[in-house]
Coordinates of C-alpha atoms and ligand atoms in Angstrom, one line a residue:
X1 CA 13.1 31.7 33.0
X2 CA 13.2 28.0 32.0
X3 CA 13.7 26.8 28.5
X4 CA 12.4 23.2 27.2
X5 CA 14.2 21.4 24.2
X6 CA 12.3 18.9 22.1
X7 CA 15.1 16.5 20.1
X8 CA 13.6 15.7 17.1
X9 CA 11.4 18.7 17.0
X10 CA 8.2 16.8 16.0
X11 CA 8.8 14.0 18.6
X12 CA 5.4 13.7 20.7
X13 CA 7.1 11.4 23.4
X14 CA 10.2 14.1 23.8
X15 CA 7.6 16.9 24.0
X16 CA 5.4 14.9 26.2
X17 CA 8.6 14.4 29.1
X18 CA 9.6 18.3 28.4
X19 CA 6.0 19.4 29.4
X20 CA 4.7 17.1 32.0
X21 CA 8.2 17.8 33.7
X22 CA 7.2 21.9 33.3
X23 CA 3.8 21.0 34.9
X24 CA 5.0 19.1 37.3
X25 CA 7.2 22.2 38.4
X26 CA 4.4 24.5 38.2
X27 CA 5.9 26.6 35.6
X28 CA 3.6 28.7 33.8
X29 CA 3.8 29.1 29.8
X30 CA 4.9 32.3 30.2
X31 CA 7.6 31.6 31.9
X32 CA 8.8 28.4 29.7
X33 CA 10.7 29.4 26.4
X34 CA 10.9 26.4 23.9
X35 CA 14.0 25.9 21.5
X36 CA 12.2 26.4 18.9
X37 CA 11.5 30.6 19.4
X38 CA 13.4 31.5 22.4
X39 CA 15.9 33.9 22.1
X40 CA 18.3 34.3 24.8
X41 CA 17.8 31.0 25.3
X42 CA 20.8 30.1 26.5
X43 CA 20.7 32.0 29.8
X44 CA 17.5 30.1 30.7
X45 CA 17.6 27.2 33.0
X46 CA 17.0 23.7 31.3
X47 CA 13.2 22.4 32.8
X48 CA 14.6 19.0 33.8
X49 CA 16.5 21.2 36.6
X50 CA 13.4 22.3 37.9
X51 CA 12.1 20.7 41.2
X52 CA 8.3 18.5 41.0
X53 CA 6.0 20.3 43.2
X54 CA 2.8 18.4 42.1
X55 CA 1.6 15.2 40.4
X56 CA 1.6 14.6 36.7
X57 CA -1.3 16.3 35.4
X58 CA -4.7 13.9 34.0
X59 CA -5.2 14.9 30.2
X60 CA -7.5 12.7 27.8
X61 CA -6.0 11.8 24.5
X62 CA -7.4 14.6 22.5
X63 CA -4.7 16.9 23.3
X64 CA -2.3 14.1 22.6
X65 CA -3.7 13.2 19.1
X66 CA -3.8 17.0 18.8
X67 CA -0.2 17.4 19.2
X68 CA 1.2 14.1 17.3
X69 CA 0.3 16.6 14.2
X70 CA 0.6 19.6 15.3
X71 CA 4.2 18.8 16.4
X72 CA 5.1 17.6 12.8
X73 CA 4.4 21.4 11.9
X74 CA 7.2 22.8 10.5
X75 CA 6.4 26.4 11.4
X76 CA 7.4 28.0 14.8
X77 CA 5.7 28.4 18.0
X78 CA 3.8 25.3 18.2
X79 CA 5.7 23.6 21.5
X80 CA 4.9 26.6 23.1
X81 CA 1.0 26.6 22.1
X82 CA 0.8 22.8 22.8
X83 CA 2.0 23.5 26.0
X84 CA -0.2 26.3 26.5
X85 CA -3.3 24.1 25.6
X86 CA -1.9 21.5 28.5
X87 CA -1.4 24.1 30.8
X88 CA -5.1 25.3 30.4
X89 CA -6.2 21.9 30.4
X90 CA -4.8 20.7 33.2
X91 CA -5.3 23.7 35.1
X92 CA -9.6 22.7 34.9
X93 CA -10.6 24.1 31.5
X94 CA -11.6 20.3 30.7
X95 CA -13.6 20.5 27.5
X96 CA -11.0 23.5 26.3
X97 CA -10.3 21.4 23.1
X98 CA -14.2 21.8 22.4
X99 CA -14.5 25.3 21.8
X100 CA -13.1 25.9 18.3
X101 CA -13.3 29.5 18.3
X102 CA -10.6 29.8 21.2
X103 CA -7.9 31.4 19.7
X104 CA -5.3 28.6 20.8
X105 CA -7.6 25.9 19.9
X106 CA -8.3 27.5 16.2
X107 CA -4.3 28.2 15.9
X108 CA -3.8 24.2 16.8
X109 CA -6.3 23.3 14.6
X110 CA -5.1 25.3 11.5
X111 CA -1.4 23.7 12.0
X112 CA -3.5 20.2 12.5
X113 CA -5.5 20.7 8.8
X114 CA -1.8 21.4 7.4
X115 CA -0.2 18.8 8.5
X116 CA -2.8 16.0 7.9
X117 CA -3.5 17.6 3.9
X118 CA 0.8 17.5 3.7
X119 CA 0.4 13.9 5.0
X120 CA -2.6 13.1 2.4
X121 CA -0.3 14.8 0.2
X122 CA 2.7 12.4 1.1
X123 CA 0.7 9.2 0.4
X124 CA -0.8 10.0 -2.9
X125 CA 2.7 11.6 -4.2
X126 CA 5.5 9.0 -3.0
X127 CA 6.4 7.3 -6.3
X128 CA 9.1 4.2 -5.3
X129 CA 11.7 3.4 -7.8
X130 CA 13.3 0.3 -8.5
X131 CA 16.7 -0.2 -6.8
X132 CA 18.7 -2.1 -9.9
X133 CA 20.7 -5.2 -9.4
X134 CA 18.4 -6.2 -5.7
X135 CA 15.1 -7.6 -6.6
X136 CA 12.2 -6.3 -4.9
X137 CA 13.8 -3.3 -3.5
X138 CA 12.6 0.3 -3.9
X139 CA 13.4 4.0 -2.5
X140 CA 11.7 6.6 -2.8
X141 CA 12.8 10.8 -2.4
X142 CA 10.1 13.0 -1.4
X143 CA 10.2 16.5 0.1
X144 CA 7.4 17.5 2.4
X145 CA 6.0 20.7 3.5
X146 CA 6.1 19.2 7.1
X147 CA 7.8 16.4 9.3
X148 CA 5.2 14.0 8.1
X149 CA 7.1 10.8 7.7
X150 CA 6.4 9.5 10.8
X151 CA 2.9 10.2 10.3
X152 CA 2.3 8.5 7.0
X153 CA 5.2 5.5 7.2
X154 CA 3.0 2.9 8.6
X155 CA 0.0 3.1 5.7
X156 CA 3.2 2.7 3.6
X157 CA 3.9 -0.8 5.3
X158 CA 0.9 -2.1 5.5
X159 CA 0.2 -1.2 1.4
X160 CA 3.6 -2.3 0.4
X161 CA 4.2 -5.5 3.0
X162 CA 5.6 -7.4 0.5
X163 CA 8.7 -5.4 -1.0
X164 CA 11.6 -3.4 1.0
X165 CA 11.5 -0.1 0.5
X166 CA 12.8 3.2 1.6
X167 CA 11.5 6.8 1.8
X168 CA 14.1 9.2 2.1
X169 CA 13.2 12.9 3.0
X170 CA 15.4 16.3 3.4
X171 CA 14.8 15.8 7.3
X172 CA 14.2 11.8 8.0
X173 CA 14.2 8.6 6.3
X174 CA 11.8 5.6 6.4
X175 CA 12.9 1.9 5.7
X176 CA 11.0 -1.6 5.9
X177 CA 12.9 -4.6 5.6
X178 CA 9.8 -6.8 5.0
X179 CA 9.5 -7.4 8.8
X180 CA 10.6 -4.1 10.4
X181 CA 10.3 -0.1 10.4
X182 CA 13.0 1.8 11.0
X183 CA 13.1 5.8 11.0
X184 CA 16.7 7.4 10.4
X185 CA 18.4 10.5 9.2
X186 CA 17.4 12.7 6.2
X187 CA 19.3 12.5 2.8
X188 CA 19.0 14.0 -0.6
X189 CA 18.1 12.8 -4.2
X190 CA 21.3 11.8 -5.1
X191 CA 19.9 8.9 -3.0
X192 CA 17.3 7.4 -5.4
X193 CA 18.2 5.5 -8.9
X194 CA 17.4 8.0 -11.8
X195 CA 14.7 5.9 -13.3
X196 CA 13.2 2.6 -13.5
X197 CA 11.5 -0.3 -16.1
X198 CA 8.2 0.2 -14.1
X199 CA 8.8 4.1 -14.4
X200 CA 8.6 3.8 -18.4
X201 CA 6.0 1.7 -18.5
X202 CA 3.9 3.8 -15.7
X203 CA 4.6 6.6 -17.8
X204 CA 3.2 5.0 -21.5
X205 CA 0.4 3.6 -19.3
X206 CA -0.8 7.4 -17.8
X207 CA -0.5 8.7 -21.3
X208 CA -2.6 6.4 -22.9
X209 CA -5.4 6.3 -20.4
X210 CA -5.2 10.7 -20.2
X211 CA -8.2 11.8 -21.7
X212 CA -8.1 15.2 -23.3
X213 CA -11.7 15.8 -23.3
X214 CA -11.5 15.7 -19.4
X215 CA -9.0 17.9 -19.0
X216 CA -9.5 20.6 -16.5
X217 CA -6.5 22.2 -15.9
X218 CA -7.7 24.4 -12.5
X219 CA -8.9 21.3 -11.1
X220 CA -5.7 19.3 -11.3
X221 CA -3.7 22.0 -10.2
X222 CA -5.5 21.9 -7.1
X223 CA -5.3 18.1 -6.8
X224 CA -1.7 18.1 -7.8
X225 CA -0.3 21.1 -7.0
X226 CA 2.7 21.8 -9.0
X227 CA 5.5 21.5 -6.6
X228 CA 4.2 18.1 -6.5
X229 CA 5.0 17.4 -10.1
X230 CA 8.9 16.9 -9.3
X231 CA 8.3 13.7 -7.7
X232 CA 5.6 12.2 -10.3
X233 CA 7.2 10.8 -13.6
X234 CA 4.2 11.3 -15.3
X235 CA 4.8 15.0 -14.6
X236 CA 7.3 15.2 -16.9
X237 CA 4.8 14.5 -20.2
X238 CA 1.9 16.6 -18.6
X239 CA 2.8 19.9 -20.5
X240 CA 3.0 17.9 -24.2
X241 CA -0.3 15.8 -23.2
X242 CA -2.2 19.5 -22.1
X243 CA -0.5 21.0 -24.9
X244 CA -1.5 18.5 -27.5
X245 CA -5.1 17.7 -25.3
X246 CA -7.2 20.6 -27.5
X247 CA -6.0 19.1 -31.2
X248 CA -6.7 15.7 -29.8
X249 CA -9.9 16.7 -28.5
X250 CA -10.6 18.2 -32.3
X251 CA -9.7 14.8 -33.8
X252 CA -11.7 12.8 -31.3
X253 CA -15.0 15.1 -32.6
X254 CA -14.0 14.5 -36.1
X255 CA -14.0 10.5 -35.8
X256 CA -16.7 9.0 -36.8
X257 CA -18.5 7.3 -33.6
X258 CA -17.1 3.4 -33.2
X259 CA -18.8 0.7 -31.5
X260 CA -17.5 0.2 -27.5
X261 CA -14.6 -1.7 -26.8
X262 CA -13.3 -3.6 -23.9
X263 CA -11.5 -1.4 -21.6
X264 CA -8.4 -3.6 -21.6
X265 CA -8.1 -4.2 -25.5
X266 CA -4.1 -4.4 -26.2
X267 CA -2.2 -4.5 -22.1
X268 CA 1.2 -2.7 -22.6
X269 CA 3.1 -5.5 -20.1
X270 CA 6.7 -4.4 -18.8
X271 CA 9.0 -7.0 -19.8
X272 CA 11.5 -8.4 -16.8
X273 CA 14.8 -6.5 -16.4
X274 CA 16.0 -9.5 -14.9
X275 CA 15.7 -13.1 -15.7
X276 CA 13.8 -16.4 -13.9
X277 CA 10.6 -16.6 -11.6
X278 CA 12.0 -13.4 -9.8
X279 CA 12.8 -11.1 -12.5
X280 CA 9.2 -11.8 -13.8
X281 CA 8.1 -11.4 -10.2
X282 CA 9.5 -7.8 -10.4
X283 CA 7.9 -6.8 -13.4
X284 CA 4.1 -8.7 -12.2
X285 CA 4.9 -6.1 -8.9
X286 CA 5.0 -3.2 -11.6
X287 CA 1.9 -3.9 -13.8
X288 CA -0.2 -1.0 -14.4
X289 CA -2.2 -2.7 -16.9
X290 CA -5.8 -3.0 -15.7
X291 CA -7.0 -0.5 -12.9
X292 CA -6.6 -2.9 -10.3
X293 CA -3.7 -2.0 -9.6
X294 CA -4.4 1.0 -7.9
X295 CA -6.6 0.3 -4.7
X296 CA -4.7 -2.7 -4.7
X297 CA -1.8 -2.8 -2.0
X298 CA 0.5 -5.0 -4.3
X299 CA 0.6 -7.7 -7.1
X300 CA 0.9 -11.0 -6.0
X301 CA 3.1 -13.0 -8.1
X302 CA 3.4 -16.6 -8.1
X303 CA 5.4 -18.5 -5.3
X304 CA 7.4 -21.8 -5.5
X305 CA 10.6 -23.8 -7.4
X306 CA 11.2 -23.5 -10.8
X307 CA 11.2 -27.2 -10.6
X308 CA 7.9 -28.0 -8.9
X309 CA 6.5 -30.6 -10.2
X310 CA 3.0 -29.1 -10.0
X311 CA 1.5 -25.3 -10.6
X312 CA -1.4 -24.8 -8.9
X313 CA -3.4 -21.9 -10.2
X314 CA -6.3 -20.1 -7.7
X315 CA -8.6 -17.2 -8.9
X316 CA -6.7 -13.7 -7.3
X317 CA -5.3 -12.8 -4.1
X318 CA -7.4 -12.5 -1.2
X319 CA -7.4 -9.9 1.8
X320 CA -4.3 -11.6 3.4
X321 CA -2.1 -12.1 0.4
X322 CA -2.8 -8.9 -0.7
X323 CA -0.9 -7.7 2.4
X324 CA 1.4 -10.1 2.7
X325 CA 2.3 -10.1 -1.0
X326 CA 2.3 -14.1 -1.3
X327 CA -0.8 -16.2 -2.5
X328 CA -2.5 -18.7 -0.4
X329 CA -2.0 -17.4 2.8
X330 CA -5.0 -16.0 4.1
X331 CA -7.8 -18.5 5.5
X332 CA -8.8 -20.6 2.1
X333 CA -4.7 -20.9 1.5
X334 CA -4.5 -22.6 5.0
X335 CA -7.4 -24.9 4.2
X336 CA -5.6 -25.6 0.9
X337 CA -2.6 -25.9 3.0
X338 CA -4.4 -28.5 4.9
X339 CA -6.2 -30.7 1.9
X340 CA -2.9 -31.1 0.0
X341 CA -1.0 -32.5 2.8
X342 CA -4.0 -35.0 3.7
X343 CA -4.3 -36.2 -0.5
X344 CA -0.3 -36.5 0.0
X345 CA 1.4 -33.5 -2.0
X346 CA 4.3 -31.4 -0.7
X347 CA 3.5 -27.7 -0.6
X348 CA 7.1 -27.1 -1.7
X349 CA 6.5 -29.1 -4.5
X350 CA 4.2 -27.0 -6.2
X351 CA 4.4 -23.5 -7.8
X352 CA 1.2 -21.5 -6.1
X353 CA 0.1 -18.6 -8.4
X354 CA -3.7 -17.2 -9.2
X355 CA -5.1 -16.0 -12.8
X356 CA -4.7 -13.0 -11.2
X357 CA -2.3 -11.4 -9.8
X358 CA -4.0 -8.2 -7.8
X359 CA -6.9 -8.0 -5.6
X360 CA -10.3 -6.9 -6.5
X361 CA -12.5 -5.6 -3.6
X362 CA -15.2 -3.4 -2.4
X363 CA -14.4 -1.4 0.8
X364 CA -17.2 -1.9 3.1
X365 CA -17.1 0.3 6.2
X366 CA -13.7 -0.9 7.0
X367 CA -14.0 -4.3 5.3
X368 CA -12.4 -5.1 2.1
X369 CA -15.0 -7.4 0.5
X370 CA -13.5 -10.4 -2.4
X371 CA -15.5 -9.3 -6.3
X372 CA -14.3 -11.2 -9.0
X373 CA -12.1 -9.8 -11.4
X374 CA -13.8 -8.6 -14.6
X375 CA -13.1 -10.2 -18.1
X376 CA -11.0 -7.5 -18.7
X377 CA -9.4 -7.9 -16.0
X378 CA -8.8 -11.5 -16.5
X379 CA -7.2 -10.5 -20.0
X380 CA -4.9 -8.4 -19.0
X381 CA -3.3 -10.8 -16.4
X382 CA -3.3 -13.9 -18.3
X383 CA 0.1 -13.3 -20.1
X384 CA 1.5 -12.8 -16.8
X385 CA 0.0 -16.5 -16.2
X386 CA 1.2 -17.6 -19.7
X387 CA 5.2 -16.4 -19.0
X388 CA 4.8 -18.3 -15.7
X389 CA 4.1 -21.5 -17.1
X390 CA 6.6 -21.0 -20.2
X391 CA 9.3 -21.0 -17.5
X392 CA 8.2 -23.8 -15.6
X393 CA 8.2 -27.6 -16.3
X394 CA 5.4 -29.2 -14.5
X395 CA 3.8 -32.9 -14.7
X396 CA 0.3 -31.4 -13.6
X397 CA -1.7 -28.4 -13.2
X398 CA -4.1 -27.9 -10.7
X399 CA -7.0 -25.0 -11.5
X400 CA -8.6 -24.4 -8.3
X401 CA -11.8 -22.8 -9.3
X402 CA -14.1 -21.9 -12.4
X403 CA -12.0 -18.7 -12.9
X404 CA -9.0 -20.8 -13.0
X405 CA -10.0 -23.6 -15.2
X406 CA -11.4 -21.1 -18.0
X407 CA -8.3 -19.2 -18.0
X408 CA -6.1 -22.3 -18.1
X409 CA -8.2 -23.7 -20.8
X410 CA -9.3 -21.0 -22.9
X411 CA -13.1 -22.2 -22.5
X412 CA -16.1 -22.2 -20.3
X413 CA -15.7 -24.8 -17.6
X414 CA -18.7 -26.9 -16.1
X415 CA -16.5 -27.2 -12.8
X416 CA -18.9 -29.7 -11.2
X417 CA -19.6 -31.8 -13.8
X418 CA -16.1 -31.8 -15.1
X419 CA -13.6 -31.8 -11.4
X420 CA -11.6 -34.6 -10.6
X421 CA -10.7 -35.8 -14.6
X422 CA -7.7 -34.9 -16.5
X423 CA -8.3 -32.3 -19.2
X424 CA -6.1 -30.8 -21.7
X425 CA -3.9 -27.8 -20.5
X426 CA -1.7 -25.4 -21.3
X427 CA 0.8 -26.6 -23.3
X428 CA 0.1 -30.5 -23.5
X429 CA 0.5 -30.4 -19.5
X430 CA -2.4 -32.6 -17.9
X431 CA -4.8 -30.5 -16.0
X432 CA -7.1 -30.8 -13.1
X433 CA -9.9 -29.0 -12.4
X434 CA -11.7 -28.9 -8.8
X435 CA -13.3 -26.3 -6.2
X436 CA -11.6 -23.5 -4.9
X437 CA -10.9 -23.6 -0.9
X438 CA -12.9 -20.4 -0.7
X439 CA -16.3 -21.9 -1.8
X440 CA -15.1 -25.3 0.4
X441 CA -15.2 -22.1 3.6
X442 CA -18.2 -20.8 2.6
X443 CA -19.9 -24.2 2.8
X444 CA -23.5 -23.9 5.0
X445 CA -22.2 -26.2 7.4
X446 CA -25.2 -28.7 6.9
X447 CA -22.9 -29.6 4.2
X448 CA -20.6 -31.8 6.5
X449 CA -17.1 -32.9 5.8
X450 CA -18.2 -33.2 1.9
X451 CA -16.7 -30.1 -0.1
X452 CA -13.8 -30.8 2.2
X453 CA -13.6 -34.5 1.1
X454 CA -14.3 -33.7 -2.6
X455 CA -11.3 -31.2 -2.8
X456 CA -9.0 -33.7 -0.9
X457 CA -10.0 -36.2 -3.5
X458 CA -9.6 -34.3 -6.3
X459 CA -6.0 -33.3 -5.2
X460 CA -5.1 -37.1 -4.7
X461 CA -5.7 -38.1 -7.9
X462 CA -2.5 -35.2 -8.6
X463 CA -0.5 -37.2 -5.9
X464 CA -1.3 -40.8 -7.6
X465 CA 0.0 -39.0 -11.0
X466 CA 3.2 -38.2 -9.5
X467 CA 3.6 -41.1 -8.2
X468 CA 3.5 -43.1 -11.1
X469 CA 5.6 -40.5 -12.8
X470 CA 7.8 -41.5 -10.0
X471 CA 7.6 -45.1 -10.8
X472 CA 7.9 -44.7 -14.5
X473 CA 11.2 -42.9 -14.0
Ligands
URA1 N1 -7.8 -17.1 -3.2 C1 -7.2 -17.3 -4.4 O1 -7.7 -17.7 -5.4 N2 -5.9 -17.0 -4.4 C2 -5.2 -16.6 -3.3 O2 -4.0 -16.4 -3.4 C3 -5.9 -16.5 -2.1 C4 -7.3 -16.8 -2.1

């Protein structure tokens, strides 16, 4: 008898080396015992002993996409099936995977469906928490059914690029620093800060947008079943919200029909727990006050020295900054990148932020297509905008776009007929108004070097302001 050990237990690449060594040694299933379910293991012979008698066998990557969830299973007896299925496969039943009603194949399949609902599960349920005193940090404790962290860490970078974070889970842990992924041991919820600012305000936010005439109790169960409910704070005000839902649905009938209003009418906006452009960063990153927020990977807040001399305001993050969590870094940020330094002005001398500060899109096939934010939407951002520019002193402001420009003036902008002249800004500050980068890209290019020109233009009219500022000092 031979006995195989697979160290972590849902490890493909451990599995992998345990079985292909078995195959290679022409040990049969039957006569392999895997840590896992063996008993007596200990009088079996470890499989690396064993001698090669054959080359490695030729699998496609079905059975190995099979077993990356199968393996993070935490029931019994699936190294042993896995190994069964390569054993069968190899040995010439080619299209084995094919036949669902094979009672391997169906097994594998069930502890598949498991795992990739516990995964679903995983990144639906994870709810980060503020780590207090280190800005833009957040852990998270979650307990799966199954070893899914591995699984489901990487959607968690690529939604959350922008802020360190932390997963921790009875069996593993998951940490990005910002730049890099790291998997280590398990740990418990003594781990994770009791409660955040973001927390409270996530909290008001879900109660004022639950609607008791919707509620369907079976349904959200099912959706959110209730050993979920420990890791959502909203949990904790679900029984008094479907407790209170049928009086409120009674009051609701009673009220005399009112006219439609905006969806966004009053935004509940957290305040900062900590002060300066990165305290206010922090709470942008936990606004829940418009729906954008959701499909949204992250805010993006605004980006520069609280001394710039110039705030330069675009419309909302794009694709790119909506991964990487910083405005004007996509392609229309490295044309704007471009047209400031040929009109003269220092990137570093200007505070880069947008009217607002999540991205609207609409997913098509797997591209996430720019829609402008709604006037809702626009309203519920702009006191983010307004706190931005109490805390900074600038000597020009530089809307880049109509969305811009009628948020920073409070009025309909002509943009063409108006670019390039100093209006009236936000608080007495001298503002500009030209084209947005994006509409410079989209050009036809019939259009030559002339939206290119125009914006460069526009921008050195900023430059010749600070220099005379310069000069007048
Ligand atoms: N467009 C904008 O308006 N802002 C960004 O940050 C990127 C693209």
């Amino acid at each position: 008898m031979w006995r195989a050990t697979v160290e972590p237990a849902w490890d493909l690449e451990a599995w992998r080396v345990q079985a292909r060594t078995a195959w290679v040694a022409g040990i049969p299933p039957e006569a392999l015992d895997w840590a896992d379910e063996a008993a007596g293991l200990l009088a079996a012979r470890p499989v690396t002993e064993a001698a090669p008698r054959r080359e490695p066998p030729r699998i496609g990557r079905g059975i190995l996409d099979l077993a990356r969830h199968v393996l993070a299973h935490r029931g019994p007896g699936r190294h042993a099936l896995l190994y069964r299925l390569l054993w069968r496969i190899a040995e010439g039943e080619r299209r084995l995977l094919d036949f669902a009603a094979d009672p391997d194949v169906r097994r594998a399949r069930q502890l598949e469906k498991a795992v990739t609902r516990d995964a679903h599960k995983a990144r639906a349920f994870v709810r980060f928490r503020e780590i207090p005193g280190e800005a833009n940090s957040f852990v998270a404790w979650y307990e799966p059914d199954h070893f899914v962290l591995d699984l489901v860490a990487p959607f968690f970078m690529r939604r959350f690029a922008g802020m360190r974070w932390a997963i921790v889970t009875p069996d593993r842990s998951a940490s990005w620093d910002g730049v890099e992924l790291s998997m280590g041991p398990g740990g418990s919820p003594a781990d994770v800060p009791d409660q955040d600012a973001g927390e409270a305000l996530w909290r008001r936010y879900y109660a004022s947008v639950f609607n008791p005439a919707r509620l369907n109790p079976q349904a959200m169960r099912a959706e959110m079943p209730l050993r979920f409910w420990k890791h959502l704070p909203e949990a904790q005000d679900l029984p008094r919200l479907m407790r209170e839902a049928g009086a409120r649905v009674e009051a609701m009938v009673q009220r005399a029909p009112r006219p439609a209003r905006s969806r966004i009418s009053a935004p509940v906006l957290p305040a900062p727990a900590t002060e300066g452009l990165e305290g206010l960063a922090a709470a942008i990153r936990a606004c829940r006050a418009c729906p954008l927020w959701e499909p949204a990977t992250q805010a993006v807040p605004g980006e520069g020295r609280a001394d710039a001399r110039i705030v330069v305001v675009g419309e909302q993050p794009g694709d790119e900054e909506d991964l990487t969590g910083r405005p004007f870094t996509g392609p229309a940020g490295r044309l704007f990148d471009r047209a400031l330094a040929e009109a003269g002005v220092d990137r570093a001398d200007c505070y880069v932020t947008n009217a607002v500060k999540h991205f609207r899109f609409e997913q098509r096939g797997r591209r996430r297509i720019h829609v402008r934010a709604g006037a809702s939407e626009q309203r519920a951002c702009r006191p983010w905008l307004e706190r931005e520019l109490s805390m900074l002193r600038p000597l020009a402001i530089v809307a880049l776009g109509a969305t811009a420009a009628n948020a920073l003036t409070g009025r309909g902008i002509s943009l063409m007929r108006e670019r390039g002249r100093w209006l009236a800004g936000p608080r007495g500050v001298p503002l500009i108004a030209t084209v947005h980068p994006a509409w410079v890209l989209r050009q036809a290019a019939d259009a030559g070097d002339e939206p290119y020109a125009g914006l460069v233009a526009d921008l050195r009219r900023v430059a010749d302001r600070l220099a005379n500022a310069a000069t007048a000092d």
